[in-house]
Amino acid sequence: MLAITNRSSLSAVGVDAAERFQADAATLSLFAVVQLAVYGGLQIPIGVLLDRYGSRPIMVIGMLLMAVGQFVMAVSPSIGVALLARVLLGGGDAAIFPAVLRLVATWFPAQRGPVMGQMTGLVGQTGQLAALLPLAALLHSTSWTITFSSIAGLGLLFAILVWAVVRNHPPERSADVTVNTETGVVQVITSAIDTGVGIRAAWAHPGTRLAFWSHFTTPFASTAFLLLWGMPFLTAGQGLAPAAAAGILSLNVVVSMALSPVLGMLSRRIPTRRSLALVLPSVGVQVIAWSAVILWPGPAPIWLLSILVICLAAGGPASMVAFDHARSHNPAHRLSTATGVTNSGGFLAALTAIFLIGLTLDLQGAGTPQTYSLDAFRWAFATQLPLWALGAGFIIHERKSTRIRMGLDPERRRRR
């Protein structure tokens, strides 16, 4: 929860950040882009460190890095120092979720791992709510320095609590292993991503590529909206009060949490129809909702904006289907590698979307809170459409290749 609160700490205060640092839209985008890039780039090193030292010390270091990052953000006098703060924040955030999943694998029976993983993600999403409502209220009632210093203090407190409470594995075991209590099988947990041959082997399977493009296509619009551009669009573009805008963004989080177990259950029940029944429909409703908002004459009504955030909320749970693809089509020894490859798709798309939105605002001369306009936001958010088209095309292609590989469809006819 605290890691996601840290990750999303600019989601409700993006306009305030732009005013504090006198940042144009492209520069404001860099706050999120740098943070996500560091997060994604550290996944392989974090996996290696987890395999060597276990979850406890890595989580403590992650909490401390986030605490330092938020303190630097609290006192930063310039954009350059603020970007350094986001680097530290992304580095600390990168350590938390993989370490928590490793704890799940060592402390719970193997057959409960998928459910516990989903529950961990579900509960963690409440950190997004904390970033939207209490954080914004604290900022507007106190100051920038007090708000971000308070989050830094929480990070320091949780670093101490993790060191005091968390253990890498149960005392009766001497190593990080997962145990299937039904079969008695004991397996050593491996978090690290195999480089070189392992990555090439994972990517060679069309099921991994299907997973990558599924994760590329489904969550990026919600990530861009929640992480940075939703609040400026709703307040400066649509004319909503900050409290109303925060309420609409909170609806996205609540709906995403409600849909997660539903889509998880459906994914298990229809393993050969996941793309057509879950992934592509989630993309379709996002495209339709955004198109309606973009084309609406004047500010969109509250009901349409609510539908938009509900449709965007489907992207997060649908993106988890990508990891089901990765698990289904890769052997156990290559699972961490395939998961890492899959996860990179969502980060690549989110980085691209966030930056394109900011750049398009700047190119229209609407790069600051004083110059934001509804028409500029319309063109900026329209840059997401090519990303959806690209991803959907590859999903359809790789789904066919995967079904051929599984023997469910005949080989493609070669053109003469």
PDB file of N, CA and C in Angstrom, residues 109-167:
ATOM      1  N   PRO A 109       1.335 -22.059   1.289  1.00  0.00           N
ATOM      2  CA  PRO A 109       1.412 -23.230   0.408  1.00  0.00           C
ATOM      3  C   PRO A 109       1.365 -22.819  -1.056  1.00  0.00           C
ATOM      4  N   ALA A 110       2.053 -23.578  -1.894  1.00  0.00           N
ATOM      5  CA  ALA A 110       2.188 -23.223  -3.304  1.00  0.00           C
ATOM      6  C   ALA A 110       0.832 -23.062  -3.978  1.00  0.00           C
ATOM      7  N   GLN A 111      -0.149 -23.919  -3.605  1.00  0.00           N
ATOM      8  CA  GLN A 111      -1.444 -23.852  -4.272  1.00  0.00           C
ATOM      9  C   GLN A 111      -2.248 -22.615  -3.893  1.00  0.00           C
ATOM     10  N   ARG A 112      -1.818 -21.910  -2.841  1.00  0.00           N
ATOM     11  CA  ARG A 112      -2.500 -20.671  -2.466  1.00  0.00           C
ATOM     12  C   ARG A 112      -1.812 -19.440  -3.037  1.00  0.00           C
ATOM     13  N   GLY A 113      -0.677 -19.650  -3.712  1.00  0.00           N
ATOM     14  CA  GLY A 113       0.107 -18.531  -4.226  1.00  0.00           C
ATOM     15  C   GLY A 113      -0.649 -17.598  -5.159  1.00  0.00           C
ATOM     16  N   PRO A 114      -1.351 -18.128  -6.189  1.00  0.00           N
ATOM     17  CA  PRO A 114      -2.060 -17.222  -7.108  1.00  0.00           C
ATOM     18  C   PRO A 114      -3.097 -16.344  -6.416  1.00  0.00           C
ATOM     19  N   VAL A 115      -3.866 -16.934  -5.504  1.00  0.00           N
ATOM     20  CA  VAL A 115      -4.894 -16.155  -4.800  1.00  0.00           C
ATOM     21  C   VAL A 115      -4.249 -15.105  -3.902  1.00  0.00           C
ATOM     22  N   MET A 116      -3.185 -15.507  -3.183  1.00  0.00           N
ATOM     23  CA  MET A 116      -2.510 -14.555  -2.303  1.00  0.00           C
ATOM     24  C   MET A 116      -1.864 -13.422  -3.108  1.00  0.00           C
ATOM     25  N   GLY A 117      -1.337 -13.759  -4.287  1.00  0.00           N
ATOM     26  CA  GLY A 117      -0.760 -12.724  -5.148  1.00  0.00           C
ATOM     27  C   GLY A 117      -1.807 -11.719  -5.588  1.00  0.00           C
ATOM     28  N   GLN A 118      -2.992 -12.234  -5.987  1.00  0.00           N
ATOM     29  CA  GLN A 118      -4.078 -11.339  -6.377  1.00  0.00           C
ATOM     30  C   GLN A 118      -4.543 -10.481  -5.203  1.00  0.00           C
ATOM     31  N   MET A 119      -4.642 -11.088  -4.022  1.00  0.00           N
ATOM     32  CA  MET A 119      -5.083 -10.334  -2.853  1.00  0.00           C
ATOM     33  C   MET A 119      -4.065  -9.261  -2.474  1.00  0.00           C
ATOM     34  N   THR A 120      -2.782  -9.585  -2.634  1.00  0.00           N
ATOM     35  CA  THR A 120      -1.745  -8.593  -2.358  1.00  0.00           C
ATOM     36  C   THR A 120      -1.894  -7.386  -3.270  1.00  0.00           C
ATOM     37  N   GLY A 121      -2.066  -7.648  -4.566  1.00  0.00           N
ATOM     38  CA  GLY A 121      -2.267  -6.553  -5.504  1.00  0.00           C
ATOM     39  C   GLY A 121      -3.540  -5.781  -5.228  1.00  0.00           C
ATOM     40  N   LEU A 122      -4.595  -6.502  -4.840  1.00  0.00           N
ATOM     41  CA  LEU A 122      -5.888  -5.882  -4.568  1.00  0.00           C
ATOM     42  C   LEU A 122      -5.794  -4.923  -3.392  1.00  0.00           C
ATOM     43  N   VAL A 123      -5.223  -5.403  -2.291  1.00  0.00           N
ATOM     44  CA  VAL A 123      -5.087  -4.558  -1.102  1.00  0.00           C
ATOM     45  C   VAL A 123      -4.133  -3.399  -1.373  1.00  0.00           C
ATOM     46  N   GLY A 124      -3.071  -3.677  -2.130  1.00  0.00           N
ATOM     47  CA  GLY A 124      -2.111  -2.630  -2.429  1.00  0.00           C
ATOM     48  C   GLY A 124      -2.717  -1.465  -3.189  1.00  0.00           C
ATOM     49  N   GLN A 125      -3.759  -1.731  -3.988  1.00  0.00           N
ATOM     50  CA  GLN A 125      -4.371  -0.661  -4.768  1.00  0.00           C
ATOM     51  C   GLN A 125      -5.025   0.400  -3.895  1.00  0.00           C
ATOM     52  N   THR A 126      -5.308   0.076  -2.629  1.00  0.00           N
ATOM     53  CA  THR A 126      -5.866   1.104  -1.753  1.00  0.00           C
ATOM     54  C   THR A 126      -4.849   2.225  -1.510  1.00  0.00           C
ATOM     55  N   GLY A 127      -3.568   1.938  -1.758  1.00  0.00           N
ATOM     56  CA  GLY A 127      -2.573   3.001  -1.690  1.00  0.00           C
ATOM     57  C   GLY A 127      -2.834   4.092  -2.708  1.00  0.00           C
ATOM     58  N   GLN A 128      -3.468   3.721  -3.833  1.00  0.00           N
ATOM     59  CA  GLN A 128      -3.839   4.722  -4.840  1.00  0.00           C
ATOM     60  C   GLN A 128      -4.889   5.677  -4.278  1.00  0.00           C
ATOM     61  N   LEU A 129      -5.828   5.131  -3.500  1.00  0.00           N
ATOM     62  CA  LEU A 129      -6.851   5.976  -2.884  1.00  0.00           C
ATOM     63  C   LEU A 129      -6.213   6.957  -1.904  1.00  0.00           C
ATOM     64  N   ALA A 130      -5.227   6.487  -1.154  1.00  0.00           N
ATOM     65  CA  ALA A 130      -4.534   7.375  -0.213  1.00  0.00           C
ATOM     66  C   ALA A 130      -3.829   8.505  -0.942  1.00  0.00           C
ATOM     67  N   ALA A 131      -3.292   8.209  -2.132  1.00  0.00           N
ATOM     68  CA  ALA A 131      -2.600   9.240  -2.897  1.00  0.00           C
ATOM     69  C   ALA A 131      -3.562  10.256  -3.498  1.00  0.00           C
ATOM     70  N   LEU A 132      -4.807   9.843  -3.732  1.00  0.00           N
ATOM     71  CA  LEU A 132      -5.761  10.733  -4.387  1.00  0.00           C
ATOM     72  C   LEU A 132      -6.451  11.682  -3.419  1.00  0.00           C
ATOM     73  N   LEU A 133      -6.911  11.168  -2.288  1.00  0.00           N
ATOM     74  CA  LEU A 133      -7.741  11.984  -1.404  1.00  0.00           C
ATOM     75  C   LEU A 133      -6.973  12.570  -0.216  1.00  0.00           C
ATOM     76  N   PRO A 134      -6.466  11.742   0.726  1.00  0.00           N
ATOM     77  CA  PRO A 134      -5.787  12.328   1.889  1.00  0.00           C
ATOM     78  C   PRO A 134      -4.559  13.157   1.525  1.00  0.00           C
ATOM     79  N   LEU A 135      -3.799  12.692   0.537  1.00  0.00           N
ATOM     80  CA  LEU A 135      -2.574  13.403   0.182  1.00  0.00           C
ATOM     81  C   LEU A 135      -2.880  14.789  -0.373  1.00  0.00           C
ATOM     82  N   ALA A 136      -3.861  14.859  -1.268  1.00  0.00           N
ATOM     83  CA  ALA A 136      -4.237  16.155  -1.826  1.00  0.00           C
ATOM     84  C   ALA A 136      -4.799  17.071  -0.745  1.00  0.00           C
ATOM     85  N   ALA A 137      -5.616  16.516   0.159  1.00  0.00           N
ATOM     86  CA  ALA A 137      -6.185  17.326   1.242  1.00  0.00           C
ATOM     87  C   ALA A 137      -5.083  17.857   2.156  1.00  0.00           C
ATOM     88  N   LEU A 138      -4.090  16.998   2.454  1.00  0.00           N
ATOM     89  CA  LEU A 138      -2.986  17.436   3.304  1.00  0.00           C
ATOM     90  C   LEU A 138      -2.196  18.554   2.633  1.00  0.00           C
ATOM     91  N   LEU A 139      -1.944  18.413   1.327  1.00  0.00           N
ATOM     92  CA  LEU A 139      -1.183  19.429   0.607  1.00  0.00           C
ATOM     93  C   LEU A 139      -1.901  20.781   0.619  1.00  0.00           C
ATOM     94  N   HIS A 140      -3.197  20.746   0.369  1.00  0.00           N
ATOM     95  CA  HIS A 140      -3.935  22.000   0.254  1.00  0.00           C
ATOM     96  C   HIS A 140      -4.247  22.626   1.613  1.00  0.00           C
ATOM     97  N   SER A 141      -4.060  21.862   2.696  1.00  0.00           N
ATOM     98  CA  SER A 141      -4.289  22.427   4.027  1.00  0.00           C
ATOM     99  C   SER A 141      -2.975  22.777   4.741  1.00  0.00           C
ATOM    100  N   THR A 142      -1.854  22.252   4.232  1.00  0.00           N
ATOM    101  CA  THR A 142      -0.560  22.569   4.853  1.00  0.00           C
ATOM    102  C   THR A 142       0.379  23.154   3.792  1.00  0.00           C
ATOM    103  N   SER A 143       1.397  22.387   3.411  1.00  0.00           N
ATOM    104  CA  SER A 143       2.346  22.867   2.406  1.00  0.00           C
ATOM    105  C   SER A 143       2.970  21.679   1.688  1.00  0.00           C
ATOM    106  N   TRP A 144       3.652  21.984   0.589  1.00  0.00           N
ATOM    107  CA  TRP A 144       4.351  20.957  -0.190  1.00  0.00           C
ATOM    108  C   TRP A 144       5.382  20.238   0.679  1.00  0.00           C
ATOM    109  N   THR A 145       6.176  20.977   1.420  1.00  0.00           N
ATOM    110  CA  THR A 145       7.248  20.397   2.230  1.00  0.00           C
ATOM    111  C   THR A 145       6.685  19.489   3.319  1.00  0.00           C
ATOM    112  N   ILE A 146       5.668  19.934   4.013  1.00  0.00           N
ATOM    113  CA  ILE A 146       5.073  19.113   5.083  1.00  0.00           C
ATOM    114  C   ILE A 146       4.475  17.837   4.506  1.00  0.00           C
ATOM    115  N   THR A 147       3.778  17.950   3.374  1.00  0.00           N
ATOM    116  CA  THR A 147       3.104  16.776   2.788  1.00  0.00           C
ATOM    117  C   THR A 147       4.095  15.692   2.412  1.00  0.00           C
ATOM    118  N   PHE A 148       5.117  16.040   1.649  1.00  0.00           N
ATOM    119  CA  PHE A 148       6.047  15.025   1.173  1.00  0.00           C
ATOM    120  C   PHE A 148       7.015  14.578   2.274  1.00  0.00           C
ATOM    121  N   SER A 149       7.275  15.431   3.242  1.00  0.00           N
ATOM    122  CA  SER A 149       8.065  14.994   4.398  1.00  0.00           C
ATOM    123  C   SER A 149       7.284  13.982   5.227  1.00  0.00           C
ATOM    124  N   SER A 150       5.970  14.143   5.293  1.00  0.00           N
ATOM    125  CA  SER A 150       5.141  13.190   6.036  1.00  0.00           C
ATOM    126  C   SER A 150       5.199  11.802   5.403  1.00  0.00           C
ATOM    127  N   ILE A 151       5.140  11.753   4.076  1.00  0.00           N
ATOM    128  CA  ILE A 151       5.254  10.448   3.398  1.00  0.00           C
ATOM    129  C   ILE A 151       6.640   9.860   3.646  1.00  0.00           C
ATOM    130  N   ALA A 152       7.654  10.709   3.624  1.00  0.00           N
ATOM    131  CA  ALA A 152       9.016  10.228   3.908  1.00  0.00           C
ATOM    132  C   ALA A 152       9.091   9.635   5.303  1.00  0.00           C
ATOM    133  N   GLY A 153       8.443  10.270   6.274  1.00  0.00           N
ATOM    134  CA  GLY A 153       8.426   9.735   7.640  1.00  0.00           C
ATOM    135  C   GLY A 153       7.758   8.382   7.721  1.00  0.00           C
ATOM    136  N   LEU A 154       6.665   8.214   6.969  1.00  0.00           N
ATOM    137  CA  LEU A 154       6.002   6.902   6.928  1.00  0.00           C
ATOM    138  C   LEU A 154       6.936   5.846   6.347  1.00  0.00           C
ATOM    139  N   GLY A 155       7.685   6.211   5.311  1.00  0.00           N
ATOM    140  CA  GLY A 155       8.632   5.261   4.721  1.00  0.00           C
ATOM    141  C   GLY A 155       9.683   4.818   5.710  1.00  0.00           C
ATOM    142  N   LEU A 156      10.201   5.756   6.496  1.00  0.00           N
ATOM    143  CA  LEU A 156      11.186   5.407   7.516  1.00  0.00           C
ATOM    144  C   LEU A 156      10.575   4.495   8.580  1.00  0.00           C
ATOM    145  N   LEU A 157       9.360   4.805   9.000  1.00  0.00           N
ATOM    146  CA  LEU A 157       8.676   3.966   9.990  1.00  0.00           C
ATOM    147  C   LEU A 157       8.491   2.546   9.475  1.00  0.00           C
ATOM    148  N   PHE A 158       8.064   2.427   8.213  1.00  0.00           N
ATOM    149  CA  PHE A 158       7.803   1.085   7.674  1.00  0.00           C
ATOM    150  C   PHE A 158       9.092   0.320   7.418  1.00  0.00           C
ATOM    151  N   ALA A 159      10.182   1.012   7.133  1.00  0.00           N
ATOM    152  CA  ALA A 159      11.469   0.333   7.018  1.00  0.00           C
ATOM    153  C   ALA A 159      11.843  -0.319   8.348  1.00  0.00           C
ATOM    154  N   ILE A 160      11.610   0.394   9.434  1.00  0.00           N
ATOM    155  CA  ILE A 160      11.896  -0.155  10.771  1.00  0.00           C
ATOM    156  C   ILE A 160      10.975  -1.341  11.065  1.00  0.00           C
ATOM    157  N   LEU A 161       9.684  -1.192  10.731  1.00  0.00           N
ATOM    158  CA  LEU A 161       8.726  -2.269  11.000  1.00  0.00           C
ATOM    159  C   LEU A 161       9.042  -3.521  10.185  1.00  0.00           C
ATOM    160  N   VAL A 162       9.414  -3.331   8.910  1.00  0.00           N
ATOM    161  CA  VAL A 162       9.764  -4.487   8.076  1.00  0.00           C
ATOM    162  C   VAL A 162      10.961  -5.225   8.666  1.00  0.00           C
ATOM    163  N   TRP A 163      11.972  -4.481   9.088  1.00  0.00           N
ATOM    164  CA  TRP A 163      13.150  -5.131   9.668  1.00  0.00           C
ATOM    165  C   TRP A 163      12.803  -5.858  10.964  1.00  0.00           C
ATOM    166  N   ALA A 164      11.885  -5.298  11.740  1.00  0.00           N
ATOM    167  CA  ALA A 164      11.539  -5.898  13.029  1.00  0.00           C
ATOM    168  C   ALA A 164      10.611  -7.095  12.899  1.00  0.00           C
ATOM    169  N   VAL A 165       9.751  -7.085  11.901  1.00  0.00           N
ATOM    170  CA  VAL A 165       8.666  -8.076  11.842  1.00  0.00           C
ATOM    171  C   VAL A 165       8.879  -9.143  10.772  1.00  0.00           C
ATOM    172  N   VAL A 166       9.319  -8.738   9.587  1.00  0.00           N
ATOM    173  CA  VAL A 166       9.352  -9.651   8.444  1.00  0.00           C
ATOM    174  C   VAL A 166      10.558 -10.584   8.529  1.00  0.00           C
ATOM    175  N   ARG A 167      10.363 -11.839   8.147  1.00  0.00           N
ATOM    176  CA  ARG A 167      11.443 -12.811   8.006  1.00  0.00           C
ATOM    177  C   ARG A 167      11.372 -13.422   6.615  1.00  0.00           C
TER     178      ARG A 167
END
